[in-house]
Short mmCIF file of N, CA and C in Angstrom, two decimals:
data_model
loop_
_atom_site.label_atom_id
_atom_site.label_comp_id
_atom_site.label_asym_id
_atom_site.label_seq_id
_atom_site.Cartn_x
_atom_site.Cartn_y
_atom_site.Cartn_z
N UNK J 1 -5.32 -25.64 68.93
CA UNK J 1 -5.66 -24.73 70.00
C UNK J 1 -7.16 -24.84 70.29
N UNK J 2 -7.39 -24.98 71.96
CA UNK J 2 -8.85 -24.83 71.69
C UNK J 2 -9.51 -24.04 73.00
N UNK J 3 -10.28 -23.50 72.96
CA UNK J 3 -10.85 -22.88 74.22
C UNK J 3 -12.26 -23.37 74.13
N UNK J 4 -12.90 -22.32 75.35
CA UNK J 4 -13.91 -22.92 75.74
C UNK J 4 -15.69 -22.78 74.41
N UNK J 5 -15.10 -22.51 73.66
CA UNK J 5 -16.16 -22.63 72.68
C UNK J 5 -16.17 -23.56 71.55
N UNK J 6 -15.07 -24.41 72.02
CA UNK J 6 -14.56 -25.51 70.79
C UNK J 6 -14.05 -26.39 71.72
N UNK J 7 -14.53 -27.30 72.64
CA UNK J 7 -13.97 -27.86 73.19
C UNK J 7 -13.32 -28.88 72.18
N UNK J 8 -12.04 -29.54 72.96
CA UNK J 8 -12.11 -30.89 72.02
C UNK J 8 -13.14 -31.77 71.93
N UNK J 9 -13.19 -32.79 70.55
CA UNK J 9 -14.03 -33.54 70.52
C UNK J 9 -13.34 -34.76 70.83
N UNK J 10 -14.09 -35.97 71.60
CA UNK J 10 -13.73 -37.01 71.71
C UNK J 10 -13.18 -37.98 70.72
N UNK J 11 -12.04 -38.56 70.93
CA UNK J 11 -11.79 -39.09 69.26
C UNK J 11 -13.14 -39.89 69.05
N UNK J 12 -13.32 -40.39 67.96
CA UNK J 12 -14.40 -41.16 67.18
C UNK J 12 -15.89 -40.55 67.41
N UNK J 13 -15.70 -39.58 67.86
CA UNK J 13 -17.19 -38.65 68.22
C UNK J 13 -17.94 -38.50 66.90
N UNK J 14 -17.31 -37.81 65.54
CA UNK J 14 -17.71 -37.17 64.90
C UNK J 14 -17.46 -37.93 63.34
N UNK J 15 -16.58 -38.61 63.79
CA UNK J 15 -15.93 -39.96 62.51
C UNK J 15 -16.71 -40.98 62.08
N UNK J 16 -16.20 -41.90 61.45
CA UNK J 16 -16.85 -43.02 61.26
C UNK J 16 -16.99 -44.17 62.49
N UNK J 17 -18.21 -44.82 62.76
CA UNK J 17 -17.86 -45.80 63.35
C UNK J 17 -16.32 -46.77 63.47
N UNK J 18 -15.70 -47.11 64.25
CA UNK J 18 -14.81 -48.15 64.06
C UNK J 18 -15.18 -49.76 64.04
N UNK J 19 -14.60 -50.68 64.08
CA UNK J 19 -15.00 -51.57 64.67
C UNK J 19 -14.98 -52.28 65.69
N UNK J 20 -15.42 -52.71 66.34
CA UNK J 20 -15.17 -53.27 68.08
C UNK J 20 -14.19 -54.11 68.29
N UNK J 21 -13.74 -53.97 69.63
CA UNK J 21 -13.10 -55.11 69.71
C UNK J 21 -13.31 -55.92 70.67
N UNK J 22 -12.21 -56.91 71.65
CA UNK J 22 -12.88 -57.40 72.53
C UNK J 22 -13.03 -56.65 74.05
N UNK J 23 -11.98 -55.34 74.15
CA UNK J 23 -12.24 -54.45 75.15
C UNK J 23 -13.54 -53.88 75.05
N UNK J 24 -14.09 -53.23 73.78
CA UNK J 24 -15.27 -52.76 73.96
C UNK J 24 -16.59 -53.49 74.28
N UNK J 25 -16.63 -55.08 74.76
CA UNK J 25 -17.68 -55.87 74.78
C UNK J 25 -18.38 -55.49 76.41
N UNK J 26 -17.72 -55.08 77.23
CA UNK J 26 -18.04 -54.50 78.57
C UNK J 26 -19.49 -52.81 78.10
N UNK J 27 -18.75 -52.21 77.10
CA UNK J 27 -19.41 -50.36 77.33
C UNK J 27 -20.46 -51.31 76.21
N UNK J 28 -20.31 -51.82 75.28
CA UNK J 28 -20.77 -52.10 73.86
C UNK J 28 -22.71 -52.98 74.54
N UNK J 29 -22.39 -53.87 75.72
CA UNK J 29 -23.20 -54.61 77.08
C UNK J 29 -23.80 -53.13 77.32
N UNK J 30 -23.04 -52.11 77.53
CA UNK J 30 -23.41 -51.05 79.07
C UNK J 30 -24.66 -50.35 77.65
N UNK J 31 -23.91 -49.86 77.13
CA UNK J 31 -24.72 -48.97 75.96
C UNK J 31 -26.24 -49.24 75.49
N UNK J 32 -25.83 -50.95 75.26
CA UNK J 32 -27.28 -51.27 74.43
C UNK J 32 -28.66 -51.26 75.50
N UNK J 33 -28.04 -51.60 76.84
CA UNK J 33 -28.64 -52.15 77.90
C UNK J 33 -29.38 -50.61 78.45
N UNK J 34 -28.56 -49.69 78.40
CA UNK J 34 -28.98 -47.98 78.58
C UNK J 34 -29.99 -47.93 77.76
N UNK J 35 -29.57 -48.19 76.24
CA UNK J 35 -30.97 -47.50 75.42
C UNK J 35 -32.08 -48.35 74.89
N UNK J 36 -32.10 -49.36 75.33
CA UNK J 36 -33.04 -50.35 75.58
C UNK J 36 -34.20 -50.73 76.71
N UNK J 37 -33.57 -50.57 77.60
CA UNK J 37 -33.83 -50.79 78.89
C UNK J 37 -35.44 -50.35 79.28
N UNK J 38 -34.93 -49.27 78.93
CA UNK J 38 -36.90 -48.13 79.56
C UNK J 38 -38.43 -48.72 78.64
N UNK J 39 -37.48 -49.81 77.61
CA UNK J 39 -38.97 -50.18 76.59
C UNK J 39 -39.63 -51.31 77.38
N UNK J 40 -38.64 -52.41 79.07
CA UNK J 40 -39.46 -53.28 79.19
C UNK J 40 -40.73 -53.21 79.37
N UNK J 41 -40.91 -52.24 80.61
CA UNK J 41 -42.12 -52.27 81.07
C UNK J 41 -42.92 -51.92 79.74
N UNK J 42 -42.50 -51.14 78.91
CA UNK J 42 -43.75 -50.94 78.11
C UNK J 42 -44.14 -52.21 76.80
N UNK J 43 -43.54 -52.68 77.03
CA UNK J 43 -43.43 -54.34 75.41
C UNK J 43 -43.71 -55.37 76.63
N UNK J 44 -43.27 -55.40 77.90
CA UNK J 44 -43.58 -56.67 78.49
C UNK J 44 -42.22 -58.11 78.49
N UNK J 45 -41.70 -57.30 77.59
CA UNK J 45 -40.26 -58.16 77.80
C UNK J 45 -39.20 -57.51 77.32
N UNK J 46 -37.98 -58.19 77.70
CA UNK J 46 -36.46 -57.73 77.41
C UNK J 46 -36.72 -57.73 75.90
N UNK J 47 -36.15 -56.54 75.66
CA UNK J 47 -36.27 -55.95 74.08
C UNK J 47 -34.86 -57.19 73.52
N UNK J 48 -34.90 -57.84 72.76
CA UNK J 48 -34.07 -58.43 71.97
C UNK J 48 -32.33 -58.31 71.74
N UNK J 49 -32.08 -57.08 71.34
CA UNK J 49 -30.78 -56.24 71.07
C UNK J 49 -30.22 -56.78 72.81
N UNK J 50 -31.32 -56.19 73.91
CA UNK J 50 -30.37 -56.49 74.99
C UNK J 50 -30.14 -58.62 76.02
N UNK J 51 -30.76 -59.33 74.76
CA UNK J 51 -30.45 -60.31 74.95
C UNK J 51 -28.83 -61.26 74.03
N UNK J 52 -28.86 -59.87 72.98
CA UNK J 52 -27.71 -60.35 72.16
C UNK J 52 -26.51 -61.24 72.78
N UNK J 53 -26.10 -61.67 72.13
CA UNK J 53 -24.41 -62.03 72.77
C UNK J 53 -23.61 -61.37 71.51
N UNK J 54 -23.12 -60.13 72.49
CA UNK J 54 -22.18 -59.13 72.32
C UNK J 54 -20.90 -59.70 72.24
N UNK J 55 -20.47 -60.33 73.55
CA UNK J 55 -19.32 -61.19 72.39
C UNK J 55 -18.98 -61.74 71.52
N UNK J 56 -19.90 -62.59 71.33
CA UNK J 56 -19.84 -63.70 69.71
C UNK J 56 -20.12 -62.70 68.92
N UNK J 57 -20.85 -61.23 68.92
CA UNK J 57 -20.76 -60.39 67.82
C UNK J 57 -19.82 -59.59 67.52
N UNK J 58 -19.35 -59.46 68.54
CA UNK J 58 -17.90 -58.27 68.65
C UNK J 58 -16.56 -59.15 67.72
N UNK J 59 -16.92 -60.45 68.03
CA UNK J 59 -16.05 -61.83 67.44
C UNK J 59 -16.26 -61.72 65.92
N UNK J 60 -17.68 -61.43 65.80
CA UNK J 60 -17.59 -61.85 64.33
C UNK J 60 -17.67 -60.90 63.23
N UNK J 61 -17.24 -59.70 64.30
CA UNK J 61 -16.95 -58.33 63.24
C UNK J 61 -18.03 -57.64 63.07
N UNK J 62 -18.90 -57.98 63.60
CA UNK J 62 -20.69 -57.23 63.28
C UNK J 62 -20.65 -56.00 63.81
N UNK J 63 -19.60 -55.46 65.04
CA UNK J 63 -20.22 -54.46 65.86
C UNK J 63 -19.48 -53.65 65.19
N UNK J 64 -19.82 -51.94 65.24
CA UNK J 64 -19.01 -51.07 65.34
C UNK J 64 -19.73 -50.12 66.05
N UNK J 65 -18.81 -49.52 66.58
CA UNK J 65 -18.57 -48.42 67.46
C UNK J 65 -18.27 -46.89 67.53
N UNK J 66 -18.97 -45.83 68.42
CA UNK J 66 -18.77 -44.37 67.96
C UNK J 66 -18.36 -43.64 69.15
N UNK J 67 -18.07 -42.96 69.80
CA UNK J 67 -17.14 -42.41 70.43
C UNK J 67 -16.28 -43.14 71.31
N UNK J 68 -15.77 -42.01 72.34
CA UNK J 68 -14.57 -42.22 73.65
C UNK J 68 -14.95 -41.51 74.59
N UNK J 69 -15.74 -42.28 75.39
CA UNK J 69 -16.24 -44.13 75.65
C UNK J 69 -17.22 -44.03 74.87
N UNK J 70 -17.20 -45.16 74.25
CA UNK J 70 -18.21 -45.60 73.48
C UNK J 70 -20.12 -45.27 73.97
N UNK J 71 -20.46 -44.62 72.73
CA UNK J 71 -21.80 -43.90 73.57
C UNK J 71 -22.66 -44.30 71.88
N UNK J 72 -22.47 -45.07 70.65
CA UNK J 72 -23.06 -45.60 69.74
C UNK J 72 -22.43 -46.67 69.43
N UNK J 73 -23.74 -47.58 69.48
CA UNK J 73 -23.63 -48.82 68.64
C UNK J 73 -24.05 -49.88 67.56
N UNK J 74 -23.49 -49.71 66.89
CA UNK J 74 -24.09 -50.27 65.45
C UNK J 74 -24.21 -52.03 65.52
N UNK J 75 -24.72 -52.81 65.10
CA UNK J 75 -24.84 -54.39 64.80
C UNK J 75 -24.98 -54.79 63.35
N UNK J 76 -24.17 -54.79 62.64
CA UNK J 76 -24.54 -55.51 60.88
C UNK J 76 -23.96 -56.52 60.80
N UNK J 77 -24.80 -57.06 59.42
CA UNK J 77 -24.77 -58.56 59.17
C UNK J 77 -24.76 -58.06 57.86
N UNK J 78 -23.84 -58.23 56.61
CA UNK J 78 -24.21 -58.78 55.16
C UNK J 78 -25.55 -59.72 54.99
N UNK J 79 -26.36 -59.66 54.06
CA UNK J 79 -27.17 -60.69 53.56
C UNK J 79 -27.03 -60.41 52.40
N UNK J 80 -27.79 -61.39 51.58
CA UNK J 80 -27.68 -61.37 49.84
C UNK J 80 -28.47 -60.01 49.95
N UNK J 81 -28.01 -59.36 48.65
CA UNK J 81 -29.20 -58.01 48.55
C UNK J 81 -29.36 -57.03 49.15
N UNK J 82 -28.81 -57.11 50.47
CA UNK J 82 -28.89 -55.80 51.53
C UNK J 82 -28.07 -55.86 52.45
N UNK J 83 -28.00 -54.82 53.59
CA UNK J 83 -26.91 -54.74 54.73
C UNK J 83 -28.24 -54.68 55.85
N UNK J 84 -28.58 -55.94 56.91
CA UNK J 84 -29.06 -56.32 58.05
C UNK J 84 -28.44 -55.26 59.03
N UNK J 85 -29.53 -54.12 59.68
CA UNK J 85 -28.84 -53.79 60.46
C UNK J 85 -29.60 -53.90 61.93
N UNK J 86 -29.04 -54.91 62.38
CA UNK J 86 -29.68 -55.81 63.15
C UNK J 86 -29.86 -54.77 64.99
N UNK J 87 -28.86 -53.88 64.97
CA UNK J 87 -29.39 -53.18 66.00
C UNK J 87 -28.30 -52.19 66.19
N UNK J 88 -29.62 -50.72 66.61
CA UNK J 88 -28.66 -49.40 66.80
C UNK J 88 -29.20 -49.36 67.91
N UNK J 89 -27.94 -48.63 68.63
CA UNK J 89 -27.96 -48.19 70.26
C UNK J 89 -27.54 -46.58 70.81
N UNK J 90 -27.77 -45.71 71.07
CA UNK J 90 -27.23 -44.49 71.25
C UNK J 90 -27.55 -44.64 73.15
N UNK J 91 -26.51 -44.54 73.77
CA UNK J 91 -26.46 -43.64 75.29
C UNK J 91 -27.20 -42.92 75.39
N UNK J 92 -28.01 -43.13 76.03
CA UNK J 92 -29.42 -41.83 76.66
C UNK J 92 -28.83 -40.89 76.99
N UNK J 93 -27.41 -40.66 76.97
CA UNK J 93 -26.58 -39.19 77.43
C UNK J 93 -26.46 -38.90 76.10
N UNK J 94 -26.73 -39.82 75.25
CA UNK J 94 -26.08 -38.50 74.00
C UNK J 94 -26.97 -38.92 73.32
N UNK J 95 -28.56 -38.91 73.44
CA UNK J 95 -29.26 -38.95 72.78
C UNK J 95 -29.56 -37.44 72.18
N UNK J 96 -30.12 -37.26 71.33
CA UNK J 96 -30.43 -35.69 70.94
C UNK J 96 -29.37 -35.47 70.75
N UNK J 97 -28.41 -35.85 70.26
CA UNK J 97 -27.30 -34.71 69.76
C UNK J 97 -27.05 -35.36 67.99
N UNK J 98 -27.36 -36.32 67.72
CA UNK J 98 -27.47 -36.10 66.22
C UNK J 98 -26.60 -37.54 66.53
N UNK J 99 -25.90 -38.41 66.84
CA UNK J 99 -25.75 -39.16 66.76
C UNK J 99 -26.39 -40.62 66.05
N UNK J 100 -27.44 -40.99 66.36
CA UNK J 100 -28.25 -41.95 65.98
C UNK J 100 -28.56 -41.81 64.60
N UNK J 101 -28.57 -40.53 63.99
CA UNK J 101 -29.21 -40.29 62.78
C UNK J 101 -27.85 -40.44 61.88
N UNK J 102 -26.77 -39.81 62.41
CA UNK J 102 -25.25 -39.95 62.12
C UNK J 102 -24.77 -41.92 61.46
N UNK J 103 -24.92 -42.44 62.79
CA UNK J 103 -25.05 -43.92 62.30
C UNK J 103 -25.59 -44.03 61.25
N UNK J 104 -27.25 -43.99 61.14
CA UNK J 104 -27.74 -44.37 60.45
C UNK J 104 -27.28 -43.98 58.75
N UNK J 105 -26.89 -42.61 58.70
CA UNK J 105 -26.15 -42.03 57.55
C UNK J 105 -24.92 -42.94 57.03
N UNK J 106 -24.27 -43.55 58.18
CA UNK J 106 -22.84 -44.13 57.93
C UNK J 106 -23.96 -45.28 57.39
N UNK J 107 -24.49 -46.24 58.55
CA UNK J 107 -25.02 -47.53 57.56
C UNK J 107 -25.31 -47.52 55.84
N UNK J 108 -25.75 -46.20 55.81
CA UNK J 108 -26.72 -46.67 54.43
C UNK J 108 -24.94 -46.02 53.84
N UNK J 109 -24.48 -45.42 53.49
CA UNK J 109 -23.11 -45.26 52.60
C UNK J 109 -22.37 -46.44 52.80
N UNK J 110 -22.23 -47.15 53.74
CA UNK J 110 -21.28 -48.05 53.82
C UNK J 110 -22.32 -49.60 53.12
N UNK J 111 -23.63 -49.48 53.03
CA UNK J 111 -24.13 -50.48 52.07
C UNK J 111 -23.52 -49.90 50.72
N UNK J 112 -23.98 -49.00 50.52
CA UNK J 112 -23.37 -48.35 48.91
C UNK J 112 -22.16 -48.58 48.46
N UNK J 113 -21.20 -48.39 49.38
CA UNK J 113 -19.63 -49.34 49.38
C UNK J 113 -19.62 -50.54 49.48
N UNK J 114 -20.12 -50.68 49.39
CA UNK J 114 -20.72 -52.48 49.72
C UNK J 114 -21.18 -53.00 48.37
N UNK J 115 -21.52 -52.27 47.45
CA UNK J 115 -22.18 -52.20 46.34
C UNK J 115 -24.17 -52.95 46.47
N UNK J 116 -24.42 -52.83 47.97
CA UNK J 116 -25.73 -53.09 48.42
C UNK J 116 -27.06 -52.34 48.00
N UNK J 117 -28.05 -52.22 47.47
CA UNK J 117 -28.60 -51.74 47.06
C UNK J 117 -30.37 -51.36 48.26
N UNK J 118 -30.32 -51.87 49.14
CA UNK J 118 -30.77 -51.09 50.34
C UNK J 118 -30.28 -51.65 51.93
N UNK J 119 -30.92 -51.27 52.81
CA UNK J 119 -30.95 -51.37 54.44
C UNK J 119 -32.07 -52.53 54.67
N UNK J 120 -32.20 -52.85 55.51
CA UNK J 120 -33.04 -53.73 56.39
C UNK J 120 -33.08 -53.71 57.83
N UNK J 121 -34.46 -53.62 58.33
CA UNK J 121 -34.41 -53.65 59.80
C UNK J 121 -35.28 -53.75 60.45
N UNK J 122 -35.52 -54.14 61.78
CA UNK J 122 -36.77 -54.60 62.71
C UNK J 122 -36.95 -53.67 63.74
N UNK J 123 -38.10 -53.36 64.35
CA UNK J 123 -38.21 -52.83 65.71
C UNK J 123 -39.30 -53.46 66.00
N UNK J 124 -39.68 -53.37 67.27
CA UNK J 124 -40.79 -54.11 67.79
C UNK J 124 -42.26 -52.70 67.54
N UNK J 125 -43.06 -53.39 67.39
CA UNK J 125 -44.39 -52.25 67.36
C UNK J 125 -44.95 -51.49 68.44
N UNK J 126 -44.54 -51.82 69.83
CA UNK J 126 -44.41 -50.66 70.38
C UNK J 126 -43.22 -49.27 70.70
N UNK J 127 -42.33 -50.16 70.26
CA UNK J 127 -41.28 -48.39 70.07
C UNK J 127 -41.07 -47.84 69.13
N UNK J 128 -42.49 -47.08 69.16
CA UNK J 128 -42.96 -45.87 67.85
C UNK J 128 -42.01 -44.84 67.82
N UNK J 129 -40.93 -44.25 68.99
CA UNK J 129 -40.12 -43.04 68.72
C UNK J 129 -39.25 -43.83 67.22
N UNK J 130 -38.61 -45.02 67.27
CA UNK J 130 -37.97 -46.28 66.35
C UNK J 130 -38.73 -45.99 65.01
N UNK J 131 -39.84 -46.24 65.57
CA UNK J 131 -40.55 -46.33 63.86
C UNK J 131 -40.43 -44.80 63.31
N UNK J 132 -41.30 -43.90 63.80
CA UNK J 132 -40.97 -42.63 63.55
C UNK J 132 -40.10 -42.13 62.73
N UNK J 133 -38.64 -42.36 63.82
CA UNK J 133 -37.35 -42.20 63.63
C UNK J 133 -36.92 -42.68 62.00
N UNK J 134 -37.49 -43.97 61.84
CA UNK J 134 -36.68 -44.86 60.36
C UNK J 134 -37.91 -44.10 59.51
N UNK J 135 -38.86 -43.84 59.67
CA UNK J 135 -40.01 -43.47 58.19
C UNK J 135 -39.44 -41.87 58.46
N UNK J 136 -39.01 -41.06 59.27
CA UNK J 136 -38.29 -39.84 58.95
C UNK J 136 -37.43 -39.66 58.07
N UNK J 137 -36.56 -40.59 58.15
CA UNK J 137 -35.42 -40.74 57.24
C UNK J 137 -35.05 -41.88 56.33
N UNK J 138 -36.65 -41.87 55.48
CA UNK J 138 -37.26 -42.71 54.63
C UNK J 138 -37.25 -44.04 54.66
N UNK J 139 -36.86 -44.56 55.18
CA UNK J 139 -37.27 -46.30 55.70
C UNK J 139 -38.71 -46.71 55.57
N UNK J 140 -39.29 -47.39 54.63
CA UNK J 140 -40.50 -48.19 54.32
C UNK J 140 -40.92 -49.26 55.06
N UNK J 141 -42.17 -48.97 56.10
CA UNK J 141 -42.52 -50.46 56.50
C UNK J 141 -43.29 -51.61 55.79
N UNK J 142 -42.36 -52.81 55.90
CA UNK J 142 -43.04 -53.28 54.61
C UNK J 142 -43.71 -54.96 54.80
N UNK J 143 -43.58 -55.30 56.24
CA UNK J 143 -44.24 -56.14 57.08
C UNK J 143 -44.63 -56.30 58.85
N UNK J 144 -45.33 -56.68 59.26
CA UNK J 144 -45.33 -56.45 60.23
C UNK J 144 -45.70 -57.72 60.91
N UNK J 145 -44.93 -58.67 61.80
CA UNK J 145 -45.34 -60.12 62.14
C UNK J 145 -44.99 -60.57 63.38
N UNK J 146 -45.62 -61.54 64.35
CA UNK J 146 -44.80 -61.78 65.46
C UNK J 146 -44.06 -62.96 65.25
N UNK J 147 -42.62 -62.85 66.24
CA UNK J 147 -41.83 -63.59 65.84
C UNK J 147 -41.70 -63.91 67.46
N UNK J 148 -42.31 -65.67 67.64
CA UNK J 148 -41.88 -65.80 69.39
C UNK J 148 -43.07 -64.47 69.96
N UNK J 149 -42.35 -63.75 71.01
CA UNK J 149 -43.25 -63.49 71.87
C UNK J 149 -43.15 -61.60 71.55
N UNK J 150 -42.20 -61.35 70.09
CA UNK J 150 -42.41 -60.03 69.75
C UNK J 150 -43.02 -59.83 68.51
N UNK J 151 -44.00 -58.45 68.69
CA UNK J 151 -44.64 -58.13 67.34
C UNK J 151 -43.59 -56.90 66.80
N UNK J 152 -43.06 -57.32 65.48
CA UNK J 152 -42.02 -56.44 65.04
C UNK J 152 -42.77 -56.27 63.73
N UNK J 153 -41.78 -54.84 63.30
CA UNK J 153 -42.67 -54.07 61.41
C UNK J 153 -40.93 -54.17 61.29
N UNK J 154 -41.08 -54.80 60.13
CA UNK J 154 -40.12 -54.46 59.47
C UNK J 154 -39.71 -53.48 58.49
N UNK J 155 -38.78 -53.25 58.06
CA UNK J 155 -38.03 -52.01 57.58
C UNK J 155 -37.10 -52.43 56.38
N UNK J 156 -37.45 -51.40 55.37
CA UNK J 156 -36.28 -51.52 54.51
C UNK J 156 -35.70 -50.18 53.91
N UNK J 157 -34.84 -49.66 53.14
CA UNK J 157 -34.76 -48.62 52.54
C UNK J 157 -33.74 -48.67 51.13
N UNK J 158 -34.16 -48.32 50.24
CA UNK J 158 -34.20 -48.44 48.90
C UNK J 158 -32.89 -47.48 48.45
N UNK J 159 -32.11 -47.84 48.46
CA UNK J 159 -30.40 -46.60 48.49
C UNK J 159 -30.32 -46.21 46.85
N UNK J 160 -30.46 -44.84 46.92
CA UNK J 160 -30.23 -44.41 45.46
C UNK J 160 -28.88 -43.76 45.10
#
């Protein structure tokens, strides 16, 4: 039963990521491209994440996915030693609602199931809300280098 103070929630709103498939490679494009987008002008180029090929990742099991329609998106890679999490995306519509931080909660438990012993990750050095965001919720920067034509700090976090 629900009224207007409990609306329903969208399935996968509040759950775990799933994983993508090849229908979601269209919103999975729309998503990253939304919360990416507003950093060109300020970095001077297409932020990375939105040069991905989303299909060959959706292919190779990397992506997963958070609501209906898809409004989070996760990118991991296994490496020796850690879980690569090569790029998060939240919908500028559902930014501020706890989502992004939500992911990030699922990443680091699902390294721990993993039997992984931390996170890894890049942002470029001008999207400080990014950096902020990962040293809030203890992420260590622990290099900072240009790679090609971006200056990125890298990230790690130490899972206890």
């Amino acid at each position: 039963m629900t009224d207007a103070s409990h609306p329903p929630r969208p399935q996968g709103a509040g759950g775990a990521p799933r994983p993508a498939g090849p229908a979601d490679v269209p919103r999975v494009r729309a998503v990253t491209d939304a919360a990416y987008h507003h950093y060109i002008e300020r970095i001077g180029l297409v932020p990375a994440p939105m040069l991905a090929d989303h299909a060959a990742n959706v292919a190779a099991g990397r992506v997963r996915v958070a609501g209906d329609p898809v409004d989070g998106v996760l990118v991991l890679v296994g490496a020796p030693g850690h879980l690569w999490l090569d790029s998060i995306a939240v919908h500028p519509d559902a930014q501020g609602s706890g989502l992004g931080r939500r992911l990030l909660a699922w990443v680091e438990e699902h390294a721990r199931e993993l039997g992984l012993p931390e996170v890894r990750l890049l942002t470029n050095a001008m999207m400080w809300e990014n950096r902020r965001m990962y040293e809030r919720y203890g992420y260590e920067a622990v290099e900072r280098r240009m790679e090609g034509p971006y200056d990125r700090i890298h990230y790690r976090k130490v899972l206890r």
